[in-house]
Coordinates of C-alpha atoms in Angstrom, one line a residue:
Chain A
M93 CA 0.0 0.0 0.0
S94 CA 1.3 3.4 -0.9
N95 CA 1.7 6.2 1.5
A96 CA -1.5 8.2 1.1
A97 CA 0.1 11.4 2.2
E98 CA 2.4 11.4 -0.8
E99 CA -0.5 11.1 -3.3
I100 CA -2.0 14.2 -4.9
L101 CA -5.5 14.8 -3.8
T102 CA -7.9 16.0 -6.4
I103 CA -10.8 18.4 -5.7
F104 CA -13.4 19.3 -8.3
V105 CA -15.4 22.4 -7.9
I106 CA -18.5 22.1 -9.9
S107 CA -20.8 25.1 -10.4
D108 CA -23.5 26.3 -12.7
S109 CA -22.0 29.8 -12.4
A110 CA -18.4 31.1 -11.8
G111 CA -17.8 28.7 -8.9
E112 CA -16.7 31.5 -6.5
T113 CA -18.4 30.0 -3.4
A114 CA -17.2 26.4 -3.8
T115 CA -13.7 27.6 -4.7
K116 CA -13.5 29.6 -1.6
L117 CA -14.5 26.6 0.4
A118 CA -12.0 24.4 -1.4
Q119 CA -9.3 26.9 -0.6
A120 CA -10.3 27.1 3.1
T121 CA -10.2 23.3 3.3
M122 CA -6.9 22.9 1.5
A123 CA -5.3 25.6 3.8
Q124 CA -5.8 23.2 6.7
Y125 CA -3.4 20.7 5.1
P126 CA -0.1 22.6 4.2
T127 CA 1.8 19.3 3.7
V128 CA -0.7 17.7 1.3
E129 CA -0.5 18.3 -2.4
F130 CA -3.7 19.1 -4.1
N131 CA -5.0 19.5 -7.7
L132 CA -8.0 21.8 -7.9
F133 CA -10.2 21.6 -11.0
R134 CA -12.9 24.2 -11.5
K135 CA -15.8 23.1 -13.7
T136 CA -17.8 26.2 -14.1
F137 CA -21.0 27.3 -16.0
M138 CA -22.2 23.7 -15.9
S139 CA -25.8 24.0 -17.0
D140 CA -25.9 21.2 -19.6
K141 CA -26.6 17.7 -18.5
A142 CA -24.2 16.1 -21.0
I143 CA -21.3 18.4 -20.2
L144 CA -21.9 17.9 -16.5
L145 CA -21.9 14.1 -16.9
K146 CA -18.6 14.4 -18.7
A147 CA -17.1 16.4 -15.8
L148 CA -18.4 13.8 -13.3
K149 CA -16.8 11.0 -15.2
E150 CA -13.5 12.8 -15.2
A151 CA -13.9 13.3 -11.5
K152 CA -14.5 9.6 -11.0
K153 CA -11.4 8.7 -13.0
L154 CA -9.3 10.9 -10.8
N155 CA -11.2 9.7 -7.6
A156 CA -11.8 13.4 -6.9
M157 CA -13.7 15.0 -4.0
I158 CA -16.5 17.1 -5.4
L159 CA -17.7 20.4 -3.9
Y160 CA -20.7 21.7 -5.8
T161 CA -23.0 24.7 -6.0
M162 CA -25.9 24.0 -8.4
I163 CA -29.3 25.6 -8.3
N164 CA -31.1 23.4 -10.9
E165 CA -32.7 20.5 -8.9
E166 CA -32.4 18.0 -11.7
L167 CA -28.6 18.6 -12.0
V168 CA -28.2 18.5 -8.2
Q169 CA -29.9 15.1 -8.3
L170 CA -27.7 14.0 -11.1
I171 CA -24.6 14.8 -9.1
R172 CA -26.0 13.2 -6.0
D173 CA -26.9 10.0 -7.8
F174 CA -23.6 9.8 -9.6
C175 CA -21.6 10.3 -6.4
Q176 CA -23.6 7.6 -4.7
E177 CA -23.3 5.1 -7.5
S178 CA -19.6 5.8 -8.0
D179 CA -18.8 6.0 -4.2
L180 CA -17.5 9.5 -4.7
F181 CA -17.4 12.2 -2.0
G182 CA -19.8 15.0 -3.0
F183 CA -20.6 18.0 -0.8
D184 CA -23.6 20.0 -1.8
V185 CA -22.8 23.5 -0.6
L186 CA -25.9 25.4 -1.6
T187 CA -29.1 23.2 -1.3
A188 CA -29.5 23.1 2.5
P189 CA -29.4 26.9 3.1
V190 CA -31.6 27.5 0.0
L191 CA -34.2 25.0 1.1
E192 CA -34.2 26.4 4.7
I193 CA -35.1 29.9 3.3
E194 CA -37.9 28.4 1.2
K195 CA -39.3 26.7 4.3
R196 CA -39.1 29.9 6.4
S197 CA -40.3 32.4 3.8
G198 CA -42.8 30.3 1.8
V199 CA -41.1 31.9 -1.3
A200 CA -39.6 29.6 -4.0
P201 CA -36.0 30.3 -5.0
T202 CA -35.7 31.8 -8.5
R203 CA -33.4 28.8 -9.4
E204 CA -31.5 31.0 -11.8
P205 CA -27.8 30.1 -12.0
G206 CA -25.4 32.9 -11.2
A207 CA -28.1 34.9 -9.4
L208 CA -25.2 36.1 -7.3
H209 CA -23.7 37.9 -10.3
H210 CA -26.7 39.6 -11.7
L211 CA -25.9 42.9 -13.3
N212 CA -28.1 44.8 -10.8
K213 CA -27.7 48.1 -9.1
N214 CA -25.4 46.6 -6.5
Y215 CA -23.2 45.2 -9.2
F216 CA -22.7 48.5 -10.8
K217 CA -22.0 50.1 -7.4
R218 CA -19.2 47.6 -6.9
I219 CA -17.7 48.4 -10.3
E220 CA -17.9 52.1 -9.3
A221 CA -16.2 51.3 -6.0
M222 CA -13.4 49.5 -7.7
E223 CA -12.8 52.4 -10.1
F224 CA -13.0 54.8 -7.1
A225 CA -10.3 52.9 -5.3
V226 CA -7.9 53.1 -8.2
K227 CA -8.7 56.8 -8.8
Y228 CA -8.2 57.8 -5.2
D229 CA -5.3 55.5 -4.3
D230 CA -2.2 56.8 -2.8
G231 CA -3.6 60.3 -2.0
K232 CA -3.8 61.0 -5.7
D233 CA -6.7 63.4 -5.3
P234 CA -7.8 64.5 -1.8
R235 CA -11.2 65.4 -3.0
G236 CA -11.9 61.7 -2.9
F237 CA -11.9 61.8 0.9
L238 CA -15.2 63.6 1.0
E239 CA -16.9 61.0 -1.2
A240 CA -15.4 58.0 0.4
D241 CA -17.1 55.5 2.8
V242 CA -13.7 54.8 4.3
V243 CA -10.5 56.8 4.4
L244 CA -7.4 54.8 5.1
L245 CA -4.3 56.4 6.5
G246 CA -1.0 54.8 7.0
V247 CA 2.8 54.9 6.6
S248 CA 4.4 52.9 3.7
R249 CA 3.8 49.2 3.8
T250 CA 0.7 49.0 5.9
S251 CA -1.4 47.5 3.1
K252 CA -3.3 50.6 2.1
T253 CA -3.7 49.8 -1.6
P254 CA -4.7 46.1 -1.3
L255 CA -7.1 46.9 1.6
S256 CA -8.7 49.6 -0.5
L257 CA -9.2 47.2 -3.4
F258 CA -10.5 44.4 -1.1
L259 CA -13.0 46.7 0.5
A260 CA -14.1 48.0 -3.0
N261 CA -15.1 44.4 -3.7
K262 CA -17.6 44.8 -0.9
N263 CA -19.1 47.9 -2.5
L264 CA -17.2 50.3 -0.2
K265 CA -15.7 53.5 -1.7
V266 CA -12.2 53.8 -0.2
A267 CA -9.6 56.5 -0.5
N268 CA -6.2 56.2 1.0
L269 CA -3.4 58.6 2.0
P270 CA 0.2 57.6 2.6
L271 CA 1.7 59.3 5.7
V272 CA 5.3 60.6 5.8
P273 CA 6.4 63.0 8.5
Q274 CA 7.3 65.8 6.0
A275 CA 4.1 65.4 4.0
H276 CA 1.4 68.0 3.8
I277 CA -1.9 66.7 5.2
P278 CA -4.7 67.8 2.8
K279 CA -7.2 70.1 4.4
Q280 CA -10.1 67.8 3.2
L281 CA -9.0 65.2 5.8
W282 CA -10.2 67.4 8.6
E283 CA -13.6 67.7 7.0
V284 CA -14.2 63.9 6.9
D285 CA -16.4 62.4 9.6
K286 CA -13.9 60.7 12.0
K287 CA -16.2 57.6 12.0
K288 CA -15.1 57.0 8.4
I289 CA -11.3 57.2 9.0
V290 CA -9.0 54.3 9.9
G291 CA -5.4 54.8 10.9
L292 CA -3.2 51.9 10.0
T293 CA -0.2 51.3 12.1
N294 CA 2.4 48.5 12.4
D295 CA 5.2 47.3 14.6
P296 CA 8.5 49.0 13.9
N297 CA 10.4 45.7 13.6
V298 CA 7.9 44.2 11.2
L299 CA 8.1 47.3 9.0
N300 CA 11.8 47.2 9.2
G301 CA 11.9 43.6 7.9
I302 CA 9.3 44.3 5.1
R303 CA 11.1 47.4 3.9
K304 CA 14.5 45.7 3.9
E305 CA 13.1 42.9 1.8
R306 CA 11.6 45.4 -0.6
M307 CA 14.9 47.2 -1.0
I308 CA 16.5 43.8 -1.8
A309 CA 13.8 43.0 -4.3
Y310 CA 14.6 46.3 -6.0
G311 CA 18.3 45.3 -6.1
L312 CA 19.2 48.1 -3.6
N313 CA 21.1 48.2 -0.4
P314 CA 18.6 47.1 2.3
D315 CA 20.0 49.5 4.9
T316 CA 18.6 52.8 3.6
A317 CA 16.7 55.6 5.4
Y318 CA 13.6 53.8 4.3
S319 CA 14.3 50.8 6.4
D320 CA 16.1 52.6 9.3
I321 CA 14.4 51.6 12.5
D322 CA 14.7 55.1 14.1
K323 CA 13.2 56.7 11.0
I324 CA 10.4 54.1 11.0
R325 CA 9.7 54.9 14.7
A326 CA 9.5 58.6 13.9
E327 CA 7.1 57.9 11.0
L328 CA 4.9 55.8 13.2
E329 CA 4.9 58.4 15.9
F330 CA 3.9 61.0 13.4
A331 CA 1.1 58.8 12.2
N332 CA -0.1 57.9 15.7
D333 CA -0.1 61.6 16.7
L334 CA -2.3 62.4 13.7
Y335 CA -4.7 59.5 14.5
E336 CA -5.0 60.9 18.0
K337 CA -5.8 64.4 16.7
L338 CA -8.3 63.0 14.3
G339 CA -9.9 60.7 16.9
C340 CA -10.1 57.9 14.4
V341 CA -10.0 54.1 14.8
V342 CA -6.5 52.7 14.8
I343 CA -5.6 49.2 13.6
N344 CA -2.2 47.5 14.0
V345 CA -1.8 45.3 10.9
A346 CA 1.4 43.7 12.1
S347 CA 0.0 40.1 12.2
L348 CA -3.1 40.6 10.1
S349 CA -4.0 39.6 6.6
I350 CA -6.0 42.1 4.5
E351 CA -9.1 39.9 4.9
E352 CA -8.7 40.1 8.7
T353 CA -8.0 43.8 8.7
A354 CA -11.0 44.4 6.3
S355 CA -13.3 42.5 8.6
M356 CA -12.1 44.5 11.6
I357 CA -12.6 47.8 9.7
M358 CA -16.2 46.8 8.8
N359 CA -16.9 45.8 12.4
A360 CA -15.3 49.0 13.8
L361 CA -17.1 51.4 11.3
D362 CA -20.3 49.4 11.4
L363 CA -20.3 48.8 7.7
E364 CA -22.0 46.0 5.9
D365 CA -21.0 44.0 2.9
H366 CA -23.9 44.5 0.4
S367 CA -21.9 43.7 -2.6
Y368 CA -23.7 40.6 -3.8
Y369 CA -27.1 41.0 -2.4
T370 CA -29.9 43.2 -3.2
T371 CA -33.7 43.0 -2.8
E372 CA -35.9 44.1 -5.6
N373 CA -36.8 47.2 -3.6
D374 CA -33.2 48.5 -3.6
Chain B
M486 CA -50.8 34.0 11.1
S487 CA -48.6 36.6 9.6
N488 CA -47.4 36.4 6.0
A489 CA -44.0 34.8 6.4
A490 CA -42.8 36.4 3.2
E491 CA -43.1 39.9 4.7
E492 CA -40.9 39.1 7.7
I493 CA -37.2 39.8 7.6
L494 CA -35.1 36.6 7.6
T495 CA -32.0 36.7 9.7
I496 CA -28.8 34.9 8.8
F497 CA -25.8 34.6 11.1
V498 CA -22.4 33.9 9.6
I499 CA -20.2 32.6 12.4
S500 CA -16.5 32.1 11.8
D501 CA -13.3 31.7 13.7
S502 CA -11.6 33.8 11.0
A503 CA -12.8 36.6 8.7
G504 CA -15.9 34.7 7.6
E505 CA -15.3 35.0 3.8
T506 CA -16.4 31.5 2.9
A507 CA -19.6 31.5 4.8
T508 CA -20.4 35.1 3.8
K509 CA -20.1 34.1 0.1
L510 CA -22.4 31.2 0.7
A511 CA -24.9 33.4 2.5
Q512 CA -24.8 35.9 -0.4
A513 CA -25.3 33.1 -3.0
T514 CA -28.3 31.8 -1.0
M515 CA -29.9 35.2 -0.6
A516 CA -29.5 36.0 -4.3
Q517 CA -32.0 33.2 -5.0
Y518 CA -34.7 35.2 -3.2
P519 CA -34.8 38.7 -4.6
T520 CA -38.2 39.4 -3.0
V521 CA -37.2 38.3 0.5
E522 CA -35.7 40.8 2.9
F523 CA -32.7 39.6 4.8
N524 CA -30.6 40.7 7.7
L525 CA -27.1 39.3 7.6
F526 CA -24.9 39.4 10.7
R527 CA -21.2 38.5 10.6
K528 CA -19.8 37.1 13.8
T529 CA -16.1 36.9 13.0
F530 CA -12.9 35.9 14.8
M531 CA -15.0 33.7 17.2
S532 CA -12.4 31.7 19.0
D533 CA -13.6 32.2 22.6
K534 CA -16.2 29.9 24.0
A535 CA -18.0 32.6 26.0
I536 CA -18.1 35.1 23.1
L537 CA -19.3 32.4 20.8
L538 CA -22.1 31.4 23.2
K539 CA -23.2 35.1 23.4
A540 CA -23.5 35.2 19.6
L541 CA -25.5 31.9 19.6
K542 CA -27.9 33.3 22.1
E543 CA -28.3 36.4 20.0
A544 CA -29.0 34.2 17.0
K545 CA -31.6 32.2 19.0
K546 CA -33.4 35.4 20.0
L547 CA -33.7 36.5 16.4
N548 CA -34.5 32.9 15.2
A549 CA -31.6 33.2 12.8
M550 CA -30.2 30.6 10.4
I551 CA -26.6 30.0 11.1
L552 CA -23.9 29.3 8.5
Y553 CA -20.6 28.5 10.2
T554 CA -17.0 27.8 9.4
M555 CA -15.1 26.8 12.5
I556 CA -12.0 24.6 12.7
N557 CA -11.9 24.0 16.4
E558 CA -13.7 20.8 17.1
E559 CA -14.9 21.8 20.5
L560 CA -16.5 25.0 19.2
V561 CA -18.1 23.1 16.3
Q562 CA -19.6 20.7 18.8
L563 CA -20.8 23.7 20.9
I564 CA -22.6 25.2 17.9
R565 CA -24.0 21.8 16.9
D566 CA -25.4 21.1 20.3
F567 CA -26.8 24.6 20.7
C568 CA -28.6 24.5 17.4
Q569 CA -30.1 21.1 18.2
E570 CA -31.2 22.1 21.7
S571 CA -32.6 25.4 20.5
D572 CA -34.1 24.0 17.3
L573 CA -32.1 26.4 15.2
F574 CA -30.9 25.7 11.6
G575 CA -27.1 25.5 11.6
F576 CA -25.1 24.6 8.5
D577 CA -21.6 23.4 9.0
V578 CA -19.8 24.5 5.8
L579 CA -16.2 23.3 6.6
T580 CA -16.2 20.1 8.6
A581 CA -17.3 17.6 5.9
P582 CA -14.6 18.5 3.3
V583 CA -11.9 18.8 6.0
L584 CA -12.7 15.4 7.4
E585 CA -12.8 13.8 4.0
I586 CA -9.2 15.0 3.3
E587 CA -8.1 13.7 6.7
K588 CA -9.6 10.3 5.7
R589 CA -8.0 10.3 2.3
S590 CA -4.5 11.6 3.2
G591 CA -4.1 10.2 6.6
V592 CA -2.8 13.7 7.6
A593 CA -4.5 15.6 10.4
P594 CA -5.7 19.2 9.7
T595 CA -3.7 21.9 11.4
R596 CA -6.9 23.1 13.0
E597 CA -5.6 26.7 12.9
P598 CA -8.3 29.3 12.5
G599 CA -7.7 31.6 9.5
A600 CA -5.2 29.2 7.8
L601 CA -6.6 30.6 4.6
H602 CA -5.2 34.0 5.4
H603 CA -1.7 33.0 6.5
L604 CA 0.8 35.6 5.6
N605 CA 2.7 33.1 3.4
K606 CA 4.4 33.5 0.1
N607 CA 1.2 33.3 -1.8
Y608 CA -0.3 36.0 0.3
F609 CA 2.5 38.4 -0.5
K610 CA 2.2 37.5 -4.2
R611 CA -1.4 38.5 -4.0
I612 CA -0.5 41.8 -2.4
E613 CA 2.0 42.3 -5.2
A614 CA -0.5 41.5 -7.9
M615 CA -2.9 44.1 -6.5
E616 CA -0.3 46.7 -6.5
F617 CA 0.7 45.7 -10.0
A618 CA -2.9 46.1 -11.2
V619 CA -3.1 49.6 -9.9
K620 CA 0.3 50.5 -11.3
Y621 CA -0.4 49.2 -14.8
D622 CA -4.0 50.1 -15.0
D623 CA -5.2 52.1 -18.0
G624 CA -2.1 51.7 -20.1
K625 CA -0.2 53.8 -17.6
D626 CA 3.1 52.1 -18.3
P627 CA 3.4 49.7 -21.3
R628 CA 6.4 48.0 -19.7
G629 CA 3.9 46.2 -17.5
F630 CA 2.7 44.2 -20.5
L631 CA 5.9 42.2 -20.4
E632 CA 5.7 41.3 -16.8
A633 CA 2.0 40.6 -16.7
D634 CA 0.2 37.2 -16.6
V635 CA -2.7 38.7 -18.4
V636 CA -2.9 41.7 -20.7
L637 CA -6.5 43.0 -21.1
L638 CA -7.4 45.1 -24.1
G639 CA -10.7 46.9 -24.7
V640 CA -12.6 50.0 -25.6
S641 CA -14.0 52.2 -22.9
R642 CA -16.5 50.5 -20.6
T643 CA -15.6 46.9 -21.1
S644 CA -14.7 46.4 -17.4
K645 CA -11.0 46.5 -17.8
T646 CA -10.2 48.0 -14.4
P647 CA -12.6 45.9 -12.3
L648 CA -11.5 42.8 -14.1
S649 CA -7.8 43.6 -13.5
L650 CA -8.5 44.0 -9.8
F651 CA -10.6 40.9 -9.5
L652 CA -8.0 38.8 -11.2
A653 CA -5.3 40.3 -9.0
N654 CA -7.2 38.8 -6.1
K655 CA -6.4 35.5 -7.7
N656 CA -2.7 36.2 -7.7
L657 CA -2.6 37.1 -11.4
K658 CA -0.6 40.1 -12.5
V659 CA -2.8 42.0 -15.0
A660 CA -2.1 45.1 -17.1
N661 CA -4.7 46.7 -19.2
L662 CA -4.8 49.0 -22.2
P663 CA -7.8 51.1 -23.3
L664 CA -8.3 51.1 -27.1
V665 CA -9.3 54.1 -29.0
P666 CA -9.0 54.3 -32.8
Q667 CA -6.6 57.2 -32.7
A668 CA -4.4 55.7 -30.0
H669 CA -0.9 54.6 -30.4
I670 CA -0.4 50.9 -29.7
P671 CA 2.7 50.5 -27.5
K672 CA 5.3 48.4 -29.3
Q673 CA 5.6 46.2 -26.2
L674 CA 2.2 44.7 -26.9
W675 CA 3.6 42.9 -30.0
E676 CA 6.3 41.3 -27.8
V677 CA 3.7 39.7 -25.4
D678 CA 2.9 36.0 -25.9
K679 CA -0.6 36.0 -27.5
K680 CA -1.7 33.4 -25.1
K681 CA -1.5 36.0 -22.4
I682 CA -3.7 38.6 -24.2
V683 CA -7.5 38.9 -23.9
G684 CA -9.4 41.3 -26.2
L685 CA -12.6 42.5 -24.6
T686 CA -15.5 43.5 -26.8
N687 CA -19.1 44.4 -26.3
D688 CA -22.3 44.9 -28.2
P689 CA -22.6 48.4 -29.7
N690 CA -26.1 49.0 -28.3
V691 CA -25.0 47.9 -24.8
L692 CA -22.1 50.3 -24.9
N693 CA -24.3 53.0 -26.2
G694 CA -26.6 52.6 -23.2
I695 CA -23.8 52.4 -20.6
R696 CA -22.0 55.4 -22.0
K697 CA -25.2 57.6 -22.2
E698 CA -25.8 56.8 -18.5
R699 CA -22.3 57.7 -17.7
M700 CA -22.7 61.1 -19.4
I701 CA -25.9 61.6 -17.5
A702 CA -24.1 60.7 -14.2
Y703 CA -21.5 63.4 -15.0
G704 CA -24.3 65.9 -15.6
L705 CA -23.5 66.1 -19.3
N706 CA -25.5 65.7 -22.5
P707 CA -25.9 62.0 -23.1
D708 CA -25.7 62.4 -26.9
T709 CA -22.0 63.1 -27.3
A710 CA -19.4 61.5 -29.6
Y711 CA -18.6 59.2 -26.7
S712 CA -22.0 57.6 -26.9
D713 CA -22.5 57.9 -30.7
I714 CA -23.4 54.5 -32.1
D715 CA -21.4 54.9 -35.3
K716 CA -18.4 56.1 -33.3
I717 CA -18.8 53.1 -31.0
R718 CA -19.0 50.7 -34.0
A719 CA -15.8 52.2 -35.4
E720 CA -14.1 51.8 -32.1
L721 CA -15.2 48.1 -31.8
E722 CA -14.1 47.5 -35.4
F723 CA -10.7 48.9 -34.6
A724 CA -10.5 46.8 -31.5
N725 CA -11.6 43.6 -33.3
D726 CA -9.1 44.2 -36.1
L727 CA -6.3 44.5 -33.6
Y728 CA -7.4 41.3 -31.8
E729 CA -7.3 39.5 -35.1
K730 CA -3.8 40.7 -35.9
L731 CA -2.7 39.7 -32.4
G732 CA -4.4 36.3 -32.6
C733 CA -5.7 36.7 -29.1
V734 CA -8.7 35.3 -27.2
V735 CA -11.8 37.5 -27.6
I736 CA -14.5 37.8 -25.0
N737 CA -17.8 39.7 -25.4
V738 CA -18.7 41.0 -22.0
A739 CA -22.1 42.3 -23.0
S740 CA -24.1 40.1 -20.6
L741 CA -21.3 38.9 -18.3
S742 CA -20.4 40.0 -14.8
I743 CA -16.7 40.4 -13.9
E744 CA -16.8 37.1 -12.0
E745 CA -18.1 35.3 -15.1
T746 CA -15.6 37.1 -17.4
A747 CA -12.8 36.4 -15.0
S748 CA -13.7 32.7 -14.9
M749 CA -13.8 32.5 -18.7
I750 CA -10.4 34.2 -18.9
M751 CA -8.9 31.7 -16.5
N752 CA -10.4 28.9 -18.5
A753 CA -9.3 30.3 -21.8
L754 CA -5.7 31.1 -20.8
D755 CA -5.4 27.9 -18.7
L756 CA -4.7 29.9 -15.5
E757 CA -5.2 28.6 -12.0
D758 CA -6.3 30.5 -8.9
H759 CA -3.6 29.8 -6.4
S760 CA -4.3 32.9 -4.3
Y761 CA -5.2 31.2 -1.0
Y762 CA -3.4 27.9 -1.2
T763 CA 0.1 26.9 -0.9
T764 CA 1.9 23.8 0.1
E765 CA 5.0 24.0 2.3
N766 CA 7.1 23.1 -0.7
D767 CA 6.0 26.3 -2.5

């Protein structure tokens, strides 16, 4: 018998739409096994019975685990039967919560594939938020502060740009401003509601490490003023003083991913993620 | 008895991390019921028993449906028992796929909350990809074409910027170039492997509508050259000619969301989403 741990495990994501939900779940699952090697196949836009069956046969051949999000009942049944007959592991991600809502509301689901991605009002708001984030990144235009849902402040390498883009995906308009001690603070910042401002900070030693690596990546000497620990401390002090004056929320991103920081920002500013969900009344 | 459809349905997302997976599932579920009103509460970073219990009691009070992703077995059991005793609907999103991998691989999961968001090599690649997308958006610097995993071409309003940002979230470096008939095509474009280029196109009437709306949003006359249907046809023709010369993949985004277009691009260019997943060997 071969050592199972050395085999490559195959996961099939099968979806009648873009497969975002099941892919996310597959990734969360795989992340629990850093020593296991995986092959992830995405079978998306599966709305045809014959094409779906072909994908299932492929999964069987590879003895794959199947994670699926399908809204068509007939196709769900097809996968369920196939998995049972072929003794394949299939996990139906969507059916249980969808049926529970039908039971509670007395309303039938639309059963439209990709309903999550309808080009509705919220969708276009999200597109707008993404364009907003690019336009008002890096303090490019301080007028953005007054239109933004969130204004991010922070010294270099506190994840301002990725955080802005990530929050834009949740329909939030984000502008950000890099802080350097010598920099002029745009007057618009003082006009922003402090409940919309987040000051990002970091540990001096973490910043020192990140910045050194960045210099090395640029082919430069790692020990420049940019990575000097005393200069970094002065920068952080300047930033923290400003945050205190503004009375804004402060988050130390030292050990946080952007997902975690974004979630904390939404909790702290009492913001909701309405990116994918809209009622007909909206 | 009140009309159930008029009540607000409450969904709790409970997670020991940022709750991205369960939130996505909640959104996909809600999207099936455009006439039902929902309240979505995210209870994230729940790693403490007492705090978790408080959230569960709140859910019970609101008769909420619970979608949860927890990796600590004791906390999973706590939610399971609570839901059973209180007759609440609880859907465990993560346990079944995690256990299946343990069974197949013989390896135990790390059981670390937020393993999806570890600040590993892939995480930093994603941050880099996001910064790359902002840097090389809108043809700002054609040198980006040669470093990019994907080069997006398209006339105005074919979702180049949001698509670039969305793909960046999947660790792909994307540069994009807006096409206008008078524009100079940077010489670097001809040096790019055509298997990395995607030409975006759209239906003239769809573009006409979008652009008119944009003009109205800007407070301008909707009937400008920008929204003129003949001008739009000429632009699209110019773009399609270029795509043919380049021999690149062409996608018509007329009825597609960015998630759908992104999924098609990944299928067409044979790219994988490795954003959240890495083995220790990577």
